[in-house]
PDB file of C-alpha atoms in Angstrom:
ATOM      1  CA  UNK A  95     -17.036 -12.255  11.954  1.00 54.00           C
ATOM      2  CA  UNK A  96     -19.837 -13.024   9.485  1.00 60.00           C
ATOM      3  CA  UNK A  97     -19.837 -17.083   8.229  1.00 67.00           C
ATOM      4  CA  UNK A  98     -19.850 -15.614   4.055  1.00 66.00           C
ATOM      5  CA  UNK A  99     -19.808 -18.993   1.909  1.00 64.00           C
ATOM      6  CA  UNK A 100     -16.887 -19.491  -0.141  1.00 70.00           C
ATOM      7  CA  UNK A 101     -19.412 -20.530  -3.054  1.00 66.00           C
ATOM      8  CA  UNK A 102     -20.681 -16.897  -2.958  1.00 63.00           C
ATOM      9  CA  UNK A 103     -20.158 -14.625  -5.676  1.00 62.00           C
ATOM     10  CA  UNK A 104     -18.335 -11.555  -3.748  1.00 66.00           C
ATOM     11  CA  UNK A 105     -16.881 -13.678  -1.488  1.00 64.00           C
ATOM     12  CA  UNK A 106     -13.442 -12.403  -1.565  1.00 77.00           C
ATOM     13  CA  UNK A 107     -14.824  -9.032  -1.149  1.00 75.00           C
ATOM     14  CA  UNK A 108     -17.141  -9.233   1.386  1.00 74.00           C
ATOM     15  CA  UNK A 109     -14.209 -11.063   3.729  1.00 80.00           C
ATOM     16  CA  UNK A 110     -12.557  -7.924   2.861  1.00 81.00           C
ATOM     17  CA  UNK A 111     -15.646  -5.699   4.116  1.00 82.00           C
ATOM     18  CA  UNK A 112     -15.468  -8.236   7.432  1.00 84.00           C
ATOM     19  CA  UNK A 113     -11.682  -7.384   8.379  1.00 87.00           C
ATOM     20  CA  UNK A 114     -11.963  -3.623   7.771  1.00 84.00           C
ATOM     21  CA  UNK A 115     -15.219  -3.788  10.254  1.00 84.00           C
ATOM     22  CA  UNK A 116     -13.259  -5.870  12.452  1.00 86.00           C
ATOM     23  CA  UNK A 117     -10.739  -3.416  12.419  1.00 85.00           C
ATOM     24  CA  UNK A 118     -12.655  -0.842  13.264  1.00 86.00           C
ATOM     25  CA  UNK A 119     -14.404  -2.484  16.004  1.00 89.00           C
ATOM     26  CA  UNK A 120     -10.610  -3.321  17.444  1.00 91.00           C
ATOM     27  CA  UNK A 121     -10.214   0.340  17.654  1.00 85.00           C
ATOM     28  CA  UNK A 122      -7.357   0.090  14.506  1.00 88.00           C
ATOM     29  CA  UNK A 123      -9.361   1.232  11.399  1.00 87.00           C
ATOM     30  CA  UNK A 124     -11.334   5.369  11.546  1.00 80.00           C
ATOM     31  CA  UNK A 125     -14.756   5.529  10.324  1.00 78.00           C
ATOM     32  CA  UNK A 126     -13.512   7.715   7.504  1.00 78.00           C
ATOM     33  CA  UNK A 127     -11.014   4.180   6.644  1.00 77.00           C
ATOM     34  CA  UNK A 128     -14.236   2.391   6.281  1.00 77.00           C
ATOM     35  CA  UNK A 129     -15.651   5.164   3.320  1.00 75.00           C
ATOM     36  CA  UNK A 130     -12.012   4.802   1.500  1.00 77.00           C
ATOM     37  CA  UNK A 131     -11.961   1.140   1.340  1.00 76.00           C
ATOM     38  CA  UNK A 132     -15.395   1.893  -0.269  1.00 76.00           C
ATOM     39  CA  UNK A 133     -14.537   4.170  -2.828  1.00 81.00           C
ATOM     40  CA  UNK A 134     -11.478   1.643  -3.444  1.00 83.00           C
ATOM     41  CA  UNK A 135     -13.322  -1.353  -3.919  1.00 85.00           C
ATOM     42  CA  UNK A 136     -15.616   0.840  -6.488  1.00 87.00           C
ATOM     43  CA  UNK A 137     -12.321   0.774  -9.052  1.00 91.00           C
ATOM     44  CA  UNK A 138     -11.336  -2.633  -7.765  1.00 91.00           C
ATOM     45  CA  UNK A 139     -14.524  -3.794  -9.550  1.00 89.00           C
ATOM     46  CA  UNK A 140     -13.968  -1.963 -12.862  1.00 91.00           C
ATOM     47  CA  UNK A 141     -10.657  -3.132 -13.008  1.00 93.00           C
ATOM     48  CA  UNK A 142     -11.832  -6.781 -12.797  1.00 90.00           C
ATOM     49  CA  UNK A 143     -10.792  -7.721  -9.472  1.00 90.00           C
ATOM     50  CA  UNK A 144      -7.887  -9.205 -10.631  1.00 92.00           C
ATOM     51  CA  UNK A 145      -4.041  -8.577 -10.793  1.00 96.00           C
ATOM     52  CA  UNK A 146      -3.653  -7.063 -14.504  1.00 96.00           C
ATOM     53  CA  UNK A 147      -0.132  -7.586 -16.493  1.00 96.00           C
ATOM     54  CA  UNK A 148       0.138  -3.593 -15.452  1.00 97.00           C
ATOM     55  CA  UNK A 149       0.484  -4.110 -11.878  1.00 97.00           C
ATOM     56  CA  UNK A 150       1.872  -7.015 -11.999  1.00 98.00           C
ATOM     57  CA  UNK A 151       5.374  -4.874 -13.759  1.00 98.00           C
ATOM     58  CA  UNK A 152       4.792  -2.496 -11.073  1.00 98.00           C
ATOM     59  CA  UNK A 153       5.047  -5.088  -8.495  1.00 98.00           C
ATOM     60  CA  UNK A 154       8.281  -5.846 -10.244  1.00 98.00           C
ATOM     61  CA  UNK A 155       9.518  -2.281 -10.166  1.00 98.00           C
ATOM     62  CA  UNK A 156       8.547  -1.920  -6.577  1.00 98.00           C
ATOM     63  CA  UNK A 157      10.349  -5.033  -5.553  1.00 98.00           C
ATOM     64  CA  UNK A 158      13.445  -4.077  -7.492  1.00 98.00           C
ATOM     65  CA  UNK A 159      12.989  -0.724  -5.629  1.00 98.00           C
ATOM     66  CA  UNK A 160      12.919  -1.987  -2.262  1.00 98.00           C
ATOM     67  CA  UNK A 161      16.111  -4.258  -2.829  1.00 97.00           C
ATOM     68  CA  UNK A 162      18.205  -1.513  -4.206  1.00 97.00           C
ATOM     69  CA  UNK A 163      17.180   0.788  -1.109  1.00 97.00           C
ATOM     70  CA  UNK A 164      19.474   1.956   1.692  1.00 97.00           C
ATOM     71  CA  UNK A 165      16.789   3.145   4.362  1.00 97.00           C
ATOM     72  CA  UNK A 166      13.613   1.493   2.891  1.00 98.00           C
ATOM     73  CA  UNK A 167      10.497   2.327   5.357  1.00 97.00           C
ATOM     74  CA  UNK A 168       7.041   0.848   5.146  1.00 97.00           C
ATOM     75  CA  UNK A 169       4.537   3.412   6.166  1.00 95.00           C
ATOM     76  CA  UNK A 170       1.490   1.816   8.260  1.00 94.00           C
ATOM     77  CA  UNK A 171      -1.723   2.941   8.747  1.00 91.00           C
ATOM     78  CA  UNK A 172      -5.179   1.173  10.404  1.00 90.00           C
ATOM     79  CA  UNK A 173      -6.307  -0.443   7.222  1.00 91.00           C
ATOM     80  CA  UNK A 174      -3.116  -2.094   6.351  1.00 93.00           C
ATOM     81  CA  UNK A 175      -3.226  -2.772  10.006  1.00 93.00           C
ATOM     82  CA  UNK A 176      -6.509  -4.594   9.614  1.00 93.00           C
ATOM     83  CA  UNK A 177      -6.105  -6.094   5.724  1.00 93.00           C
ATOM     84  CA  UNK A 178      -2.517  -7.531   5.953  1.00 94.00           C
ATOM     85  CA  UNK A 179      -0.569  -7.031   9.164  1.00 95.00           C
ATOM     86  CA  UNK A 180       0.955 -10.361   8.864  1.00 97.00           C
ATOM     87  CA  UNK A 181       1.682  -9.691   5.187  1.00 97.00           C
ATOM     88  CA  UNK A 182       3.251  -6.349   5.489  1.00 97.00           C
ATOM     89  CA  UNK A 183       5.754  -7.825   8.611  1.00 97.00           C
ATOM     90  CA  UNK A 184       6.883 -10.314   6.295  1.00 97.00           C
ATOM     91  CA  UNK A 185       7.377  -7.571   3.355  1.00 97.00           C
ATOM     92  CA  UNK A 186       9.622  -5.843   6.146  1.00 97.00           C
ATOM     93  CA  UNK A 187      11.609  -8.344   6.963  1.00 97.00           C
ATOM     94  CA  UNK A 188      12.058  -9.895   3.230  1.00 97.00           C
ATOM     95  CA  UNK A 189      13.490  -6.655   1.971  1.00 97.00           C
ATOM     96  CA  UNK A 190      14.731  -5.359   5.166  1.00 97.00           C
ATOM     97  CA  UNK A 191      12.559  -2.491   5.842  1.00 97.00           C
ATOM     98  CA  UNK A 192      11.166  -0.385   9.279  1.00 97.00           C
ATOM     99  CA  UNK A 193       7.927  -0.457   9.896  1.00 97.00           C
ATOM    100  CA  UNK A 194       6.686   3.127  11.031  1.00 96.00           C
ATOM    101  CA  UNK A 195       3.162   3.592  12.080  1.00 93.00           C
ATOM    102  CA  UNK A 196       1.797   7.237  10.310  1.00 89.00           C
ATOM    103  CA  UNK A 197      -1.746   8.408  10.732  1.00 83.00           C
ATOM    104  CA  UNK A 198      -4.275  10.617   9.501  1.00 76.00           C
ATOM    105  CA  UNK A 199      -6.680  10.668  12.060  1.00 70.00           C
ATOM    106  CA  UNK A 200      -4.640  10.080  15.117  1.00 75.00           C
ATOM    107  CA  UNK A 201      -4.981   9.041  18.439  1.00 82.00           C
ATOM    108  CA  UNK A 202      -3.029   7.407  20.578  1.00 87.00           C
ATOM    109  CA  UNK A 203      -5.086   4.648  21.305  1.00 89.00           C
ATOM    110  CA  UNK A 204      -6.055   3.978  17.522  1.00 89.00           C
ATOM    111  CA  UNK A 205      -1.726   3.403  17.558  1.00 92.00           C
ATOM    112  CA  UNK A 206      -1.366   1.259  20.396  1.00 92.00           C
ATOM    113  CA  UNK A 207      -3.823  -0.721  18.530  1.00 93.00           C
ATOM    114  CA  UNK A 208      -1.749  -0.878  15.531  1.00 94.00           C
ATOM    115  CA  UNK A 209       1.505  -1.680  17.003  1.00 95.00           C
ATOM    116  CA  UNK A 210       0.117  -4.360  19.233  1.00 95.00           C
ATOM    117  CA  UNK A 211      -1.451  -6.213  16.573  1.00 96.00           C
ATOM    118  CA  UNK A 212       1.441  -5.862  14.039  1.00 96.00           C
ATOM    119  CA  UNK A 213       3.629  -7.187  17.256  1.00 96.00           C
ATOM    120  CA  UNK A 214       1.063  -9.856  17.240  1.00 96.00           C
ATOM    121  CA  UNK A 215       2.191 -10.793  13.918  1.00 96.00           C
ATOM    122  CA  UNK A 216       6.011 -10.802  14.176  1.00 95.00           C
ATOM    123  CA  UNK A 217       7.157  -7.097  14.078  1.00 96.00           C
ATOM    124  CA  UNK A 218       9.927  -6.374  16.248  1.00 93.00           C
ATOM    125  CA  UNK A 219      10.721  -2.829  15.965  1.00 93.00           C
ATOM    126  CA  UNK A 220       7.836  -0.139  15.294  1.00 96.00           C
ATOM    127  CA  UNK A 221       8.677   3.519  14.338  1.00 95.00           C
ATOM    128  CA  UNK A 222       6.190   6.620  14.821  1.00 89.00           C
ATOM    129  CA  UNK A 223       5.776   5.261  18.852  1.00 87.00           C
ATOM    130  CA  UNK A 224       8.676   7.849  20.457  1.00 87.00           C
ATOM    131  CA  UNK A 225       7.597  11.274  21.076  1.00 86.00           C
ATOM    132  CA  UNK A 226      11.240  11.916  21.286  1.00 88.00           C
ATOM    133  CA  UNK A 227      11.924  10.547  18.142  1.00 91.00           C
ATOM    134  CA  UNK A 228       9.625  12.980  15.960  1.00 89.00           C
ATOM    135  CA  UNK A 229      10.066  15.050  13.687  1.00 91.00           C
ATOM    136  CA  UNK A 230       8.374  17.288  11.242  1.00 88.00           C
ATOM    137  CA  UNK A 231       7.803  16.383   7.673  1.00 88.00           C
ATOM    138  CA  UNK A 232       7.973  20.359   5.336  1.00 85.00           C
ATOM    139  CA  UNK A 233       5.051  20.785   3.163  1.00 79.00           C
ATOM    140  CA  UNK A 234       2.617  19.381   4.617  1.00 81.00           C
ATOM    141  CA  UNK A 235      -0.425  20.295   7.225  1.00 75.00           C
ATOM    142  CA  UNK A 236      -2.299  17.271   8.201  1.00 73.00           C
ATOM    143  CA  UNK A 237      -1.541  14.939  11.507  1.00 71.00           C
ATOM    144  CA  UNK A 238       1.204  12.470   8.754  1.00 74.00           C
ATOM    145  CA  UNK A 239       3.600  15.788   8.692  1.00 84.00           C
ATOM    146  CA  UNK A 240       4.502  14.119  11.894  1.00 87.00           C
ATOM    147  CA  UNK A 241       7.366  11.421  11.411  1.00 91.00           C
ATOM    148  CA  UNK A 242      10.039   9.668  13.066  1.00 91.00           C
ATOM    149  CA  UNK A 243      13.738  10.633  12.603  1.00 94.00           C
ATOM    150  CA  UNK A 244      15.086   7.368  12.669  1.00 94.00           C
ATOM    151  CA  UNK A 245      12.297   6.522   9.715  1.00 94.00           C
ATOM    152  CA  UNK A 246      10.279   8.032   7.216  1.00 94.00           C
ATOM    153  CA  UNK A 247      12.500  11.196   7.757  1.00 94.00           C
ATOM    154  CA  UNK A 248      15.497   9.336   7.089  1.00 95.00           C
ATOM    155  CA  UNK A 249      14.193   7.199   4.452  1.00 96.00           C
ATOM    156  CA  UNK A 250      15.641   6.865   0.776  1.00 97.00           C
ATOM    157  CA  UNK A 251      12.400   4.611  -0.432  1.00 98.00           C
ATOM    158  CA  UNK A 252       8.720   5.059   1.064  1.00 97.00           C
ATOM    159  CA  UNK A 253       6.136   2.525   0.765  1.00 97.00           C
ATOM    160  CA  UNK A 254       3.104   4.039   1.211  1.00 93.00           C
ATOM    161  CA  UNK A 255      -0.444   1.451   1.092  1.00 87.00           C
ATOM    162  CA  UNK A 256      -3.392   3.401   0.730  1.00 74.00           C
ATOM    163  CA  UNK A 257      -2.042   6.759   0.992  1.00 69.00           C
ATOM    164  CA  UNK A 258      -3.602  10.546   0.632  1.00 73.00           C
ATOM    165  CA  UNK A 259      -1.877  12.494  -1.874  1.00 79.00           C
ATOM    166  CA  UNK A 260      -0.534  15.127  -0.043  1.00 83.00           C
ATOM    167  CA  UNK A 261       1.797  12.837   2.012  1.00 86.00           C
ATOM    168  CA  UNK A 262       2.532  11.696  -1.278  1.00 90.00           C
ATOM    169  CA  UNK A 263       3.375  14.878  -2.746  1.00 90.00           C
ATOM    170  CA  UNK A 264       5.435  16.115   0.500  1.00 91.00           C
ATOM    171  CA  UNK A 265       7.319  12.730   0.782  1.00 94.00           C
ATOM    172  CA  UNK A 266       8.575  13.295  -3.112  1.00 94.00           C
ATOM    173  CA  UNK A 267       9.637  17.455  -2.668  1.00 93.00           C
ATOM    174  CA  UNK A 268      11.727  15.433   0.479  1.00 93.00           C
ATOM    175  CA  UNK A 269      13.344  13.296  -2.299  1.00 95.00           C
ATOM    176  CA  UNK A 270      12.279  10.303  -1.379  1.00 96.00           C
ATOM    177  CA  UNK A 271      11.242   7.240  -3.722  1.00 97.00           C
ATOM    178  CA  UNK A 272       7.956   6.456  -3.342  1.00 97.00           C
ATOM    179  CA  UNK A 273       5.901   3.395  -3.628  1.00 97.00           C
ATOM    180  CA  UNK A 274       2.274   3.098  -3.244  1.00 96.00           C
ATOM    181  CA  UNK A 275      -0.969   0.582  -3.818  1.00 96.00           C
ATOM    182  CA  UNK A 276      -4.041   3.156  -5.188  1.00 94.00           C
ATOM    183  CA  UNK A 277      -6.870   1.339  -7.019  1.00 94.00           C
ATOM    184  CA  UNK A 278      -7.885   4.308  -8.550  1.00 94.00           C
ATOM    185  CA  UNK A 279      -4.837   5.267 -11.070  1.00 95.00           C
ATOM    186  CA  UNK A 280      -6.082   8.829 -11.649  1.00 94.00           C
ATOM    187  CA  UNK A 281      -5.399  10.215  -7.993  1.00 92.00           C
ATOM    188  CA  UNK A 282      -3.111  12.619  -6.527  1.00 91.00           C
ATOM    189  CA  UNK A 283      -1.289   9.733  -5.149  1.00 93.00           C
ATOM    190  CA  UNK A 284      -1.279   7.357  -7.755  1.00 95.00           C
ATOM    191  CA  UNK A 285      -0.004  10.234 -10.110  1.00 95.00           C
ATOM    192  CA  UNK A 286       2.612  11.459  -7.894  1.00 94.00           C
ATOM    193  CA  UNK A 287       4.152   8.327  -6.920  1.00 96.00           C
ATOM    194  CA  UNK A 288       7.107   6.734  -8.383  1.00 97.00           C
ATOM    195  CA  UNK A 289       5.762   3.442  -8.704  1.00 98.00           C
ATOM    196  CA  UNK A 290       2.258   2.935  -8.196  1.00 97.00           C
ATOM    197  CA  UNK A 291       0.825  -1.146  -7.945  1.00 97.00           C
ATOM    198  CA  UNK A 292      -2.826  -0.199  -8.955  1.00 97.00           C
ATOM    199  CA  UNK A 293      -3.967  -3.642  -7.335  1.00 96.00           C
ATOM    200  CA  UNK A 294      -6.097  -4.502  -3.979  1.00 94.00           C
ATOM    201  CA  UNK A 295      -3.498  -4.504  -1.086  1.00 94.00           C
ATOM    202  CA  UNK A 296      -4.742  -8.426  -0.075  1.00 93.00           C
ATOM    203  CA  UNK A 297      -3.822  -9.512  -3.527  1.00 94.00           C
ATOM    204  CA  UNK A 298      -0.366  -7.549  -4.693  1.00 96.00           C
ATOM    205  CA  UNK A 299       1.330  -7.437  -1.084  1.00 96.00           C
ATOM    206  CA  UNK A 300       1.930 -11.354  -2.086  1.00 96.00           C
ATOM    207  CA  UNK A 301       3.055 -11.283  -4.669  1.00 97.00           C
ATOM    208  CA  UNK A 302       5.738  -8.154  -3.973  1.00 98.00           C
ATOM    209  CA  UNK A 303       6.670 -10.662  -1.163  1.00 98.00           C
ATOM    210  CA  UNK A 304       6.770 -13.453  -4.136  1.00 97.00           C
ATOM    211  CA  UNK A 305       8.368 -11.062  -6.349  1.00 97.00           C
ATOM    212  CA  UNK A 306      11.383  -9.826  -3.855  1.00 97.00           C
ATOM    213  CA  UNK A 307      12.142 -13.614  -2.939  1.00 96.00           C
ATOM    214  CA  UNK A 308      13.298 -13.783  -6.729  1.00 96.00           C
ATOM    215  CA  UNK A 309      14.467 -10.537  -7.196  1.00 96.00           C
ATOM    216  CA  UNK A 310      16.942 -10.780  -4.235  1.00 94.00           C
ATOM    217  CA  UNK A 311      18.605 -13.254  -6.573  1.00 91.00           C
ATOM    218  CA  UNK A 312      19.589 -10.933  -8.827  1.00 90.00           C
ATOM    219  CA  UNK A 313      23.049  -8.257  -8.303  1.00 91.00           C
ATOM    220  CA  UNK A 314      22.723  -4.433  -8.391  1.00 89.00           C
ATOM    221  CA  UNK A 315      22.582  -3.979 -12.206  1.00 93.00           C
ATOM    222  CA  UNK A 316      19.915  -6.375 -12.839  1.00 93.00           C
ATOM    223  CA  UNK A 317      17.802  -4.837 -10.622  1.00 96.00           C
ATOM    224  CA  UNK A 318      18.378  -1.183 -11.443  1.00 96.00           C
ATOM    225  CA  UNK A 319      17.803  -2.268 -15.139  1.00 96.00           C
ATOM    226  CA  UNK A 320      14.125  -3.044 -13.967  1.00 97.00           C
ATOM    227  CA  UNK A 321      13.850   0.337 -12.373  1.00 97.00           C
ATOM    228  CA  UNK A 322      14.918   1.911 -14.936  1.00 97.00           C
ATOM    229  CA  UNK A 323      12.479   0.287 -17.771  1.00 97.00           C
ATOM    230  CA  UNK A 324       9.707   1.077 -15.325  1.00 98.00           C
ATOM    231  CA  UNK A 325       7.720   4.064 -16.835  1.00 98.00           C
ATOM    232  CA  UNK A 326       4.914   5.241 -13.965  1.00 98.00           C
ATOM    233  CA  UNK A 327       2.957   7.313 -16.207  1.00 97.00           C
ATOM    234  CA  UNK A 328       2.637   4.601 -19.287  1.00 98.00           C
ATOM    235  CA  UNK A 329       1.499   2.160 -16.718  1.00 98.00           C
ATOM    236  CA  UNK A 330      -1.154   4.287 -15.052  1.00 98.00           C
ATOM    237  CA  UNK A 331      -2.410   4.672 -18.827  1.00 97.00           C
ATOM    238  CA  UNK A 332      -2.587   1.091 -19.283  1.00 97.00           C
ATOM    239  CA  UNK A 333      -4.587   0.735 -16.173  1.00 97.00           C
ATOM    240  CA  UNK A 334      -6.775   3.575 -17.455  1.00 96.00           C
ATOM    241  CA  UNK A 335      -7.122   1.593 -20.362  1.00 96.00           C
ATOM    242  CA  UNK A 336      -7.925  -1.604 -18.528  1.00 94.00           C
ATOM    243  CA  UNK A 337     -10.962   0.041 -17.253  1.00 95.00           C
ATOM    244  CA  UNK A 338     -12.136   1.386 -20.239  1.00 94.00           C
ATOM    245  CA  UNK A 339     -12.177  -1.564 -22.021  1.00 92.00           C
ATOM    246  CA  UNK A 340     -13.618  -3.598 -18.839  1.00 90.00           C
ATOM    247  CA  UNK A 341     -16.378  -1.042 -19.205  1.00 90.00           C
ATOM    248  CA  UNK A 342     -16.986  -1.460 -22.957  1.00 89.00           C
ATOM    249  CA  UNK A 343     -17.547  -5.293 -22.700  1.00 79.00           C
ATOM    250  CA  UNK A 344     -19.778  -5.006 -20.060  1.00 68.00           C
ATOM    251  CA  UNK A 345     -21.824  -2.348 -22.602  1.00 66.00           C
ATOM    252  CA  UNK A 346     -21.856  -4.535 -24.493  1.00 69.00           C
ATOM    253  CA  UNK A 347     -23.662  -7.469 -22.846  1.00 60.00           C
ATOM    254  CA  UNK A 348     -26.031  -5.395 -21.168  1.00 56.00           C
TER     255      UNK A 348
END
């Protein structure tokens, strides 16, 4: 990887831009990845590249979410695989949920990849790897309508990093709660999720690991009290609104 000085502007970024490459040279990330991450990073900058006060009660929902879950599954594709793989194994095991790997543009290859590098990092059981074990997901077309039995298909509460919305869409007609990280607050997925952390993946996934630590503390009806308060929608706006203003103070000094 690239030396990038930690005194440099865009440093945090450009380490970012290093692991997805990375990735893809490892054979775990698809070219198209590599254009998403783009178009992410685009809204990461207008929203400041920081964790707002929005996601940040969206992280709280989420983690609230995962605790109250039954059959909680983590959905894992080649730039989660790439950003966080270490991060998202210890998500699993702090709220006790499967890892399943679900692709877009699949090959089988591109998910040995995956699962060897999230073994790497402490996973013990992977989902998505058993031909026997799949399943179809209804209303959907693409390669994801493929799932495992004993996972996504099963699942009460989906989380779904750096999804496409029709997965999205599908996985809520199925009834299932879901939970995604979108940047951009006015897509398909960030709109049809049930809680959406409108956050970069390499910041928020620490602190919903932060988050669940303290929320495990709390019983049943705590924690459904935070779902419940959560409004989606309203915080979507405020991130809307985030960028707006963002925008208008950087009018304003130009």
């Amino acid at each position: 990887m690239t030396l990038i000085p930690k005194s440099h502007p865009r440093a945090k970024s450009l380490l970012i831009r290093e692991k997805l490459v990375n990735g893809f040279d490892k054979g775990l990330v698809a070219k198209e990845g590599l254009l998403a991450q783009g178009r992410g990073e685009a809204f990461d900058y207008l929203l400041g590249e920081k964790t707002n006060k929005a996601a940040k009660l969206a992280i709280k929902a989420a983690a609230a979410q995962l605790l109250q879950a039954k059959r909680p599954v983590i959905s894992i594709n080649g730039n989660v695989a790439a950003l966080c793989p270490k991060e998202i194994v210890r998500l699993s095991k702090q709220v006790k949920a499967k890892l399943e790997v679900n692709l877009f543009y699949t090959n089988e290859k591109r998910k040995q990849a995956i699962i060897k590098i999230l073994k790497k990092n402490g996973a013990k059981e992977i989902l998505g790897t058993n031909p026997s074990d799949s399943t179809r997901l209804p209303g959907i077309d693409s390669a994801r309508r493929i799932v495992d039995k004993n996972g996504i298909f099963a699942a009460d509460v989906v989380v779904v990093p750096l999804e496409d919305g029709d997965r999205t869409m599908a996985l809520r007609n199925a009834g299932k709660t879901v939970i995604t990280f979108d940047l951009n607050p006015l897509s398909r997925t960030s709109q049809t999720a049930d809680i959406t952390i409108v956050d970069n993946i390499t910041r928020a996934i620490e602190l919903l690991i932060s988050e669940s630590k303290k929320i495990s503390k709390r019983n049943g009806k705590g924690r459904e009290k935070i779902i419940s308060n959560f409004d989606n929608k309203k915080n979507l706006t405020e991130n809307v609104i985030q960028i707006r203003n963002n925008l208008t103070r950087r009018a304003r000094v130009a």
